[in-house]
Short mmCIF file of C-alpha atoms and ligand atoms in Angstrom, two decimals:
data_model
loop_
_atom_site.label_atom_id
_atom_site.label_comp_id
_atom_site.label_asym_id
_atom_site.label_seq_id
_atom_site.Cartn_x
_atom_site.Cartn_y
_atom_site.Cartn_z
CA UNK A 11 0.00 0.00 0.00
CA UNK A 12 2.31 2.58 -1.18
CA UNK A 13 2.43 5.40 -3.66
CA UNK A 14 5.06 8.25 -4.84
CA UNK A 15 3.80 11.67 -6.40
CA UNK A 16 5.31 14.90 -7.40
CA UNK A 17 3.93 17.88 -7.21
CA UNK A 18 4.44 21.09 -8.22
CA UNK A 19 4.42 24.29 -6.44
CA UNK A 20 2.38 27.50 -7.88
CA UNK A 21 1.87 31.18 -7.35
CA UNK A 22 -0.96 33.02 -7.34
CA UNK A 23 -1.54 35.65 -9.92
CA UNK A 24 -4.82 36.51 -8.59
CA UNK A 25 -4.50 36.29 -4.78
CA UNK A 26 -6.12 33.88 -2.30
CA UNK A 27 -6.62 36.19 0.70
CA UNK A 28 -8.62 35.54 3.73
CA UNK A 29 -11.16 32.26 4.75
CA UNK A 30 -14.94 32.08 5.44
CA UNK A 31 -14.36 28.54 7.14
CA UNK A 32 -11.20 28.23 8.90
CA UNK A 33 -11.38 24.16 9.47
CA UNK A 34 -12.63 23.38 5.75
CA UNK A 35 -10.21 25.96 4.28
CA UNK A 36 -13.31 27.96 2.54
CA UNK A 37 -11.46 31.18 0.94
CA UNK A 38 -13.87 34.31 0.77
CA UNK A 39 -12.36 34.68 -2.64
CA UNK A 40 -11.08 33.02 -5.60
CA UNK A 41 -7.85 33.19 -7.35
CA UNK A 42 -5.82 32.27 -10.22
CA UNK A 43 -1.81 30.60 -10.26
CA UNK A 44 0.63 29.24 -12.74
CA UNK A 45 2.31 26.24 -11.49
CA UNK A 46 5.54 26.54 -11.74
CA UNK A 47 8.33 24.17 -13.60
CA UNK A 48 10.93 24.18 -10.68
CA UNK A 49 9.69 24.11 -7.17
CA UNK A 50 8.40 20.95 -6.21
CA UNK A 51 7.53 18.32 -3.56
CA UNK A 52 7.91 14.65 -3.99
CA UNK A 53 6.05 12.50 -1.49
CA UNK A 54 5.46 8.97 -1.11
CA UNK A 55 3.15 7.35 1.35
CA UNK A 56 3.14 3.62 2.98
CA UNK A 57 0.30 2.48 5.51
CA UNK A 58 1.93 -0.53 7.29
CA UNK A 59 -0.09 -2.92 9.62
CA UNK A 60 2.49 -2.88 11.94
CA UNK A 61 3.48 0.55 12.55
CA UNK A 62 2.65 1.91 15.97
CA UNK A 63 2.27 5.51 14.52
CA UNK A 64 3.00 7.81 11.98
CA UNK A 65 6.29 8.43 10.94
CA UNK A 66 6.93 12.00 8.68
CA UNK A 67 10.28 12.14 7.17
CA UNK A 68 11.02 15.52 4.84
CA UNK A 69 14.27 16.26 3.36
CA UNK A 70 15.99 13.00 5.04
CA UNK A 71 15.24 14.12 8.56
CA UNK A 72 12.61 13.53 11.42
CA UNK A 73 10.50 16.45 11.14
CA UNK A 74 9.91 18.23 13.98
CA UNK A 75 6.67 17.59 16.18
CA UNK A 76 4.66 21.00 14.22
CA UNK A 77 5.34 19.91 11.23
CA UNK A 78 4.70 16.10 12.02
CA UNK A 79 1.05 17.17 13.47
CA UNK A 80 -0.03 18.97 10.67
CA UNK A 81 0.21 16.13 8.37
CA UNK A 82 -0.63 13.50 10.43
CA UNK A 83 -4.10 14.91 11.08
CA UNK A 84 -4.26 15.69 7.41
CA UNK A 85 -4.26 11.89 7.15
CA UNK A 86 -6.99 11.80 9.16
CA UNK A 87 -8.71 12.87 6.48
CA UNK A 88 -7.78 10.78 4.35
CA UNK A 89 -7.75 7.28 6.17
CA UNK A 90 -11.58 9.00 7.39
CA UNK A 91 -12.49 8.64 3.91
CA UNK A 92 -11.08 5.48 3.19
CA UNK A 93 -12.30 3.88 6.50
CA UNK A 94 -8.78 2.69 7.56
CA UNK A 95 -7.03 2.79 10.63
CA UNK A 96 -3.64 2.14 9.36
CA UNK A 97 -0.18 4.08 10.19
CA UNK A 98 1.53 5.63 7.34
CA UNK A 99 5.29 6.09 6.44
CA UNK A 100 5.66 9.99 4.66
CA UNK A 101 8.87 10.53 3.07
CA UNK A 102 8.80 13.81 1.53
CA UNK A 103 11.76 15.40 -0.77
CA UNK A 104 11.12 19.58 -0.58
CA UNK A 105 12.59 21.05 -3.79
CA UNK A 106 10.84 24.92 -2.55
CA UNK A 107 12.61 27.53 -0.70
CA UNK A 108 10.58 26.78 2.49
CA UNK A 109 8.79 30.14 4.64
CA UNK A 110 10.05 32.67 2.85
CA UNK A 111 7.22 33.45 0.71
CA UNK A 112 7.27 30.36 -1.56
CA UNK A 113 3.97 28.04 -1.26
CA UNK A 114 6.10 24.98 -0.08
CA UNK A 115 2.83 23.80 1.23
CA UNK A 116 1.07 24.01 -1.85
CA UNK A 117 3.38 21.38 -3.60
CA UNK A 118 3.82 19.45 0.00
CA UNK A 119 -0.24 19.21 0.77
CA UNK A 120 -0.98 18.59 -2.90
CA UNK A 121 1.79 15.42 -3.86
CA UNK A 122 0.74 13.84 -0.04
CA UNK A 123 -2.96 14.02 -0.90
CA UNK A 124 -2.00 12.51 -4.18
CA UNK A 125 0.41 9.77 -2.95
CA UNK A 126 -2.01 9.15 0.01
CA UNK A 127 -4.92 8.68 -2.07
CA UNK A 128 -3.45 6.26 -4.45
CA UNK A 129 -1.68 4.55 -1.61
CA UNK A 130 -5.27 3.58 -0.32
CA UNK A 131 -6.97 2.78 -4.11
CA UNK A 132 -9.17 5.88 -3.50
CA UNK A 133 -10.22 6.78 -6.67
CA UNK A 134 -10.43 10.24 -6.40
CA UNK A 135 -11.09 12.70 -9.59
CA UNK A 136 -9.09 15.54 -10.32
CA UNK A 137 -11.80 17.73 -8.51
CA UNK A 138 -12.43 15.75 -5.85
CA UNK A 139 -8.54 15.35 -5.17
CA UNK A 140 -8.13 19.62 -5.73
CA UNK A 141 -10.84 19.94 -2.92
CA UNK A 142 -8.88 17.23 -0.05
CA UNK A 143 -5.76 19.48 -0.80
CA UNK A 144 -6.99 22.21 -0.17
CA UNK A 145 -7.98 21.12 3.24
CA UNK A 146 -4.20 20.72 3.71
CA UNK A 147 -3.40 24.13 3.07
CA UNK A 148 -6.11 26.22 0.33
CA UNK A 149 -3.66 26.94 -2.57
CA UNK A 150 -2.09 23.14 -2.54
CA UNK A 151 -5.89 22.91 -4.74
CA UNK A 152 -4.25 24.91 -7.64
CA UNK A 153 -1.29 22.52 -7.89
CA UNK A 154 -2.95 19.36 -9.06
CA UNK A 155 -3.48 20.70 -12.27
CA UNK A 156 -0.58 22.20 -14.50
CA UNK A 157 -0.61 25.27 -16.04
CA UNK A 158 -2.67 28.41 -15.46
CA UNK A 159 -5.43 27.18 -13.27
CA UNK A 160 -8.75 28.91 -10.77
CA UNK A 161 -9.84 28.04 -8.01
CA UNK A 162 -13.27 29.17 -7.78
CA UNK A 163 -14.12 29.99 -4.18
CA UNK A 164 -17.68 27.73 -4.49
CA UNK A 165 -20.79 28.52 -2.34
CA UNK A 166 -21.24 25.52 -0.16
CA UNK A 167 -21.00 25.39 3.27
CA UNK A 168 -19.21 21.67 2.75
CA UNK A 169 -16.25 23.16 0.63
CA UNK A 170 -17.03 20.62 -2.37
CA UNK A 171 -17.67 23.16 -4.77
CA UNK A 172 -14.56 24.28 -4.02
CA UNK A 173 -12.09 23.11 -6.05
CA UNK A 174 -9.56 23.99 -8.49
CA UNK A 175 -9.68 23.67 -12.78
CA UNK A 176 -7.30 24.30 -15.29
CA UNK A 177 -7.88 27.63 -17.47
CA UNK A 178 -4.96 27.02 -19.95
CA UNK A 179 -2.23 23.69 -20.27
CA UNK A 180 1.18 24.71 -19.47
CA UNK A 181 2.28 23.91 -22.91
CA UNK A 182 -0.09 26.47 -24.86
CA UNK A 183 1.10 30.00 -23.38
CA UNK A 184 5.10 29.81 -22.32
CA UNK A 185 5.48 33.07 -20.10
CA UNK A 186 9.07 33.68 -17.72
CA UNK A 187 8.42 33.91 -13.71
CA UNK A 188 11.57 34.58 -12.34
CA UNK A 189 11.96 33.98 -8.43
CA UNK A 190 14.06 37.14 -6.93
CA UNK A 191 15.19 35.90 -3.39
CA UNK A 192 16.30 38.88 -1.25
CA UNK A 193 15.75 37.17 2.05
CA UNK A 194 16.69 34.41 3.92
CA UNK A 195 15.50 34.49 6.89
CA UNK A 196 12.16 32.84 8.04
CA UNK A 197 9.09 34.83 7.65
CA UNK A 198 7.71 36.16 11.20
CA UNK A 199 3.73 35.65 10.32
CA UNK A 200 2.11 32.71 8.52
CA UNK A 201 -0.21 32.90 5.84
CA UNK A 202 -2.71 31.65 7.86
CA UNK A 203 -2.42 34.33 10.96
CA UNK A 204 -1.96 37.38 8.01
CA UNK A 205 -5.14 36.64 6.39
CA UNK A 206 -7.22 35.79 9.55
CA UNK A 207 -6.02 39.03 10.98
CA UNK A 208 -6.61 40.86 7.85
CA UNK A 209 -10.06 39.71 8.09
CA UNK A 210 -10.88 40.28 11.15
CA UNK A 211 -9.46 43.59 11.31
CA UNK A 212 -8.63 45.60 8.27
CA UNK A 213 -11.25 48.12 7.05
CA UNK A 214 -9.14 47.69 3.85
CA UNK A 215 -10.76 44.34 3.51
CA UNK A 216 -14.04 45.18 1.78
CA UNK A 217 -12.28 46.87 -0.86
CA UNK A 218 -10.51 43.95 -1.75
CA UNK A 219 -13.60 41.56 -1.87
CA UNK A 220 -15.17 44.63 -3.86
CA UNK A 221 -12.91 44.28 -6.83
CA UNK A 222 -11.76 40.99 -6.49
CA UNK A 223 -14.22 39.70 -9.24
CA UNK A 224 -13.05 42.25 -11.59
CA UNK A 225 -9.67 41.42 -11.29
CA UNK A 226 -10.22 37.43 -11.81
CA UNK A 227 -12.53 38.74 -14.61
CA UNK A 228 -9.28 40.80 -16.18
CA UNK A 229 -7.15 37.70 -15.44
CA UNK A 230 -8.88 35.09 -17.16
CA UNK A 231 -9.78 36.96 -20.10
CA UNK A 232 -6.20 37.70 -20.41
CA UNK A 233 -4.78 34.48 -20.44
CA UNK A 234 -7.31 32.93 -22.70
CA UNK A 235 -6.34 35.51 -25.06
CA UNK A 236 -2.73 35.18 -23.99
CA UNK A 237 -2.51 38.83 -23.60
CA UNK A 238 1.04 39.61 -21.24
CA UNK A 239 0.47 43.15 -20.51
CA UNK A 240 -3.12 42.63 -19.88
CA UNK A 241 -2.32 39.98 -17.62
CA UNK A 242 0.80 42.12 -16.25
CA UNK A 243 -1.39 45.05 -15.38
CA UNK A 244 -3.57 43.14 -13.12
CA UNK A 245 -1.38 40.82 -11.42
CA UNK A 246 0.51 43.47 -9.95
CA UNK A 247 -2.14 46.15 -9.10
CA UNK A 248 -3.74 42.50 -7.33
CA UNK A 249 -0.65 41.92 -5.52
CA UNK A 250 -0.30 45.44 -4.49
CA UNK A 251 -3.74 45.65 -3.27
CA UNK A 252 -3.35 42.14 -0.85
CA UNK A 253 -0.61 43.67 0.23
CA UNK A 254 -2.36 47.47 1.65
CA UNK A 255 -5.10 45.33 2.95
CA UNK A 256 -2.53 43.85 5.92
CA UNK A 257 -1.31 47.56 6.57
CA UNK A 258 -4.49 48.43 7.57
CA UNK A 259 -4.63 46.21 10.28
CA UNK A 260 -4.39 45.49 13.56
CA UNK A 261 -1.80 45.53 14.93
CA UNK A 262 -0.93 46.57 10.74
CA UNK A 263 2.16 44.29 9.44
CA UNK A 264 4.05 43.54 6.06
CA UNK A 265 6.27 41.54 4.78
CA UNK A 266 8.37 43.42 2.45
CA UNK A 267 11.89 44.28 3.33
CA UNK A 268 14.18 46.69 1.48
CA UNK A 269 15.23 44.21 -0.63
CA UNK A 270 11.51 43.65 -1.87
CA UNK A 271 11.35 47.43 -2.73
CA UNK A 272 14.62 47.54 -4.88
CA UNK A 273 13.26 44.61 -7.31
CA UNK A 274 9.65 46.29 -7.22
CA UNK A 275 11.74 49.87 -8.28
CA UNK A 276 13.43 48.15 -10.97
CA UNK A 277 10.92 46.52 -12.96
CA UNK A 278 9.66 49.49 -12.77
CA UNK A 279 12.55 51.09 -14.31
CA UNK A 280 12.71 47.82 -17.15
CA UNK A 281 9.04 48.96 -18.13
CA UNK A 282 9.77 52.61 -18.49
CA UNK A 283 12.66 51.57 -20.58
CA UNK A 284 10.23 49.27 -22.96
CA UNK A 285 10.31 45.65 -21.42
CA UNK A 286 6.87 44.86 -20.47
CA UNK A 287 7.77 43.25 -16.98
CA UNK A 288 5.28 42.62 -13.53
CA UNK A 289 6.07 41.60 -10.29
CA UNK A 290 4.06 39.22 -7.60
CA UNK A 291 4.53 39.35 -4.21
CA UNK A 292 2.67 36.54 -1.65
CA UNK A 293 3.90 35.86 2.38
CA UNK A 294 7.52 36.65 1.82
CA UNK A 295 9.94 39.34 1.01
CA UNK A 296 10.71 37.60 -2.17
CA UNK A 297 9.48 38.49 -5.28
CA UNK A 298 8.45 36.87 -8.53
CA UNK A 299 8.94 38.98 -12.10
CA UNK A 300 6.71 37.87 -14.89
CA UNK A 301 7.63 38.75 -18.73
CA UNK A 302 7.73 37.12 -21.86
CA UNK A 303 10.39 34.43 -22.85
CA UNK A 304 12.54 37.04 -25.27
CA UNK A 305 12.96 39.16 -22.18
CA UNK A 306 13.98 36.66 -20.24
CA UNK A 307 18.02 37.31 -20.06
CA UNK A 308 17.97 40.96 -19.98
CA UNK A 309 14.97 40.59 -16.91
CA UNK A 310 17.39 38.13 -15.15
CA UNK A 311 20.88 40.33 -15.47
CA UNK A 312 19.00 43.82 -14.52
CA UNK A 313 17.59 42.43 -11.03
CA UNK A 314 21.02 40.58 -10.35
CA UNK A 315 23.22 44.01 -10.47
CA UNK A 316 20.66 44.85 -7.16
CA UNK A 317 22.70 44.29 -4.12
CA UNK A 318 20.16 42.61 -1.99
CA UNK A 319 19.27 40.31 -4.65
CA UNK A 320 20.54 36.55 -3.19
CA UNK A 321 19.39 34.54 -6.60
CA UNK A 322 17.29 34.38 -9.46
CA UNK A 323 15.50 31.14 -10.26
CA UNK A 324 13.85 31.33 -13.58
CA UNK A 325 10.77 29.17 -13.89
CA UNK A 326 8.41 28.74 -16.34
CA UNK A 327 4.72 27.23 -16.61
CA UNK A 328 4.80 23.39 -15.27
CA UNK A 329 2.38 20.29 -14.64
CA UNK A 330 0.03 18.76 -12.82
CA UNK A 331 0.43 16.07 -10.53
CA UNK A 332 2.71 13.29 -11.61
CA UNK A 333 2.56 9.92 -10.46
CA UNK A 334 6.66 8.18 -10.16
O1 PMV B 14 -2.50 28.39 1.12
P1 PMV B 14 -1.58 29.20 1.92
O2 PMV B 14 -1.85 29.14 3.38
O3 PMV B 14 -0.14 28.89 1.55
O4 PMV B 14 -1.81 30.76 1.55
C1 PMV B 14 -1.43 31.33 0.34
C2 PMV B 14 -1.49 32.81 0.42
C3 PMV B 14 -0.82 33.57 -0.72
O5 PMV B 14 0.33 32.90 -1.16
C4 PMV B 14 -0.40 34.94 -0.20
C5 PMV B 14 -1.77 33.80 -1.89
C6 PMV B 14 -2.06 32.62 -2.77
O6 PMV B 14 -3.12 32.66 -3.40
O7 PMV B 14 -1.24 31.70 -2.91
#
């Protein structure tokens, strides 16, 4: 009873900010991500008859009791819908730059629900599989599918409406997202507090679930018609907007760091000279630049001459779930 998947990690272009159900992982609004080509999670998953509990290995190591808990009671789930009592083995190989504004847990929740699932001869559909992830962590339900992908925010009270789909295949619109790290160190608040606190708190808030189906609207429409600076436009006045909603909060709190301004200043200075070039910014003080493949070199050297820039990782759009 064992099964290995990879998954890969994605970032939103279209934020997922805030929840309406904290235990089901409800978001109060949708979003849109491209899965990227280079981050990824590989996971496989044993149940053994013998084993007095679980056992959660990442990167090699023990994990530590945290991390351990949160994915042992996502197995819960799992063996809840399979009607099994059996302890699992979790080996998981982390190929994202973890807590530093990089969806590790997107790739990690999506290849374990995958692995997991198979493990037990669940035979989940692509839907049903994007809705248990997302009860891992919410955006791990973009990274089933490759590509540019939505996850519609659904109107049920039991979450299965929503789910993830796949807007475009990763093979029919080749765009450059290159990952600017500035910052090492671990990021002080979690996803998870920032948007509950941003919720509960920020009068900023209803402006963002005002315009939020406009800016999906812009999104989609742009990459169906695989129009950059369309896309471009609204990605980063998104980003920019998730961003304010978390300064008017209490107590207010960001994540940028000086480093995050210097990249955001120079693609600004790339698209005054011509380039058409956006920037993304999620949990983290790193950024991600989005322009078009031709671009892609003179992107990459302009943000390394920045002092606080560590490394650039370019990506580009990547698949689904994979089963090894
Ligand atoms: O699913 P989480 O808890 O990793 O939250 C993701 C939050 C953002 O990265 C900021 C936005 C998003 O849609 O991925």
């Amino acid at each position: 009873m064992k099964a290995t998947a990879k998954a890969n990690t994605n970032i939103a272009l279209i934020k997922y900010w805030g929840k309406r159900d904290e235990k089901l992982f409800l978001p109060m609004n949708g979003s849109i991500s491209i899965t990227l080509d280079r981050f990824y999670t590989i996971t496989a998953v044993e149940f053994k008859r013998d084993l007095q509990k679980d056992v959660f290995l990442l990167n090699n190591q023990l994990s530590s009791e945290a991390e351990g808990q949160k994915v042992f009671r996502f197995l819960d789930i799992i063996r809840e819908l399979s009607g099994t009592d059996l302890n699992a083995v979790i080996t998981s190989e982390n190929r994202v730059p973890t807590a530093a504004g990089f969806a590790s847990s997107a790739s990690g929740f999506a290849a374990l629900s995958a692995a997991a699932a198979k493990a037990l001869n669940l035979e989940l559909s692509e839907k049903e599989l994007s809705a248990l992830a997302r009860r891992g962590s919410g955006s791990a339900c973009r990274s089933i599918y490759g590509g540019y992908v939505e996850w519609q925010k659904g109107e049920r009270a039991d979450g299965k409406d929503s789910v993830a789909h796949q807007l475009l295949p990763e093979d029919r619109w080749n765009i450059s997202i290159l990952s600017v790290m500035v910052a090492s160190k671990q990021k002080k608040i979690s996803s998870r507090e920032g948007m509950k606190r941003t919720v509960e708190t920020s009068p900023f808030y209803t402006g963002w679930l005002q315009t939020i189906d406009t800016d999906l609207q812009k999104a989609r429409e742009a990459i169906i018609s695989k129009d950059f600076e369309k896309l471009g436009r609204v990605v980063e006045a998104n980003a920019l907007k998730m961003h304010a909603t978390m300064l008017g909060a209490t107590p207010p709190f960001f994540y940028w760091q000086s480093g995050t301004m210097e990249v955001m200043e120079q693609v600004q200075n790339l698209r005054e000279d011509g380039i058409p070039v956006y920037f993304t910014i999620d949990a983290g003080a790193n950024v991600k630049v989005l322009c078009l493949p031709e671009d892609e070199q003179k992107v990459y050297e302009a943000l390394l001459t920045l002092p606080s820039v560590k490394e650039v990782i370019t990506c580009h759009p990547g698949a689904g779930i994979t089963y090894l």
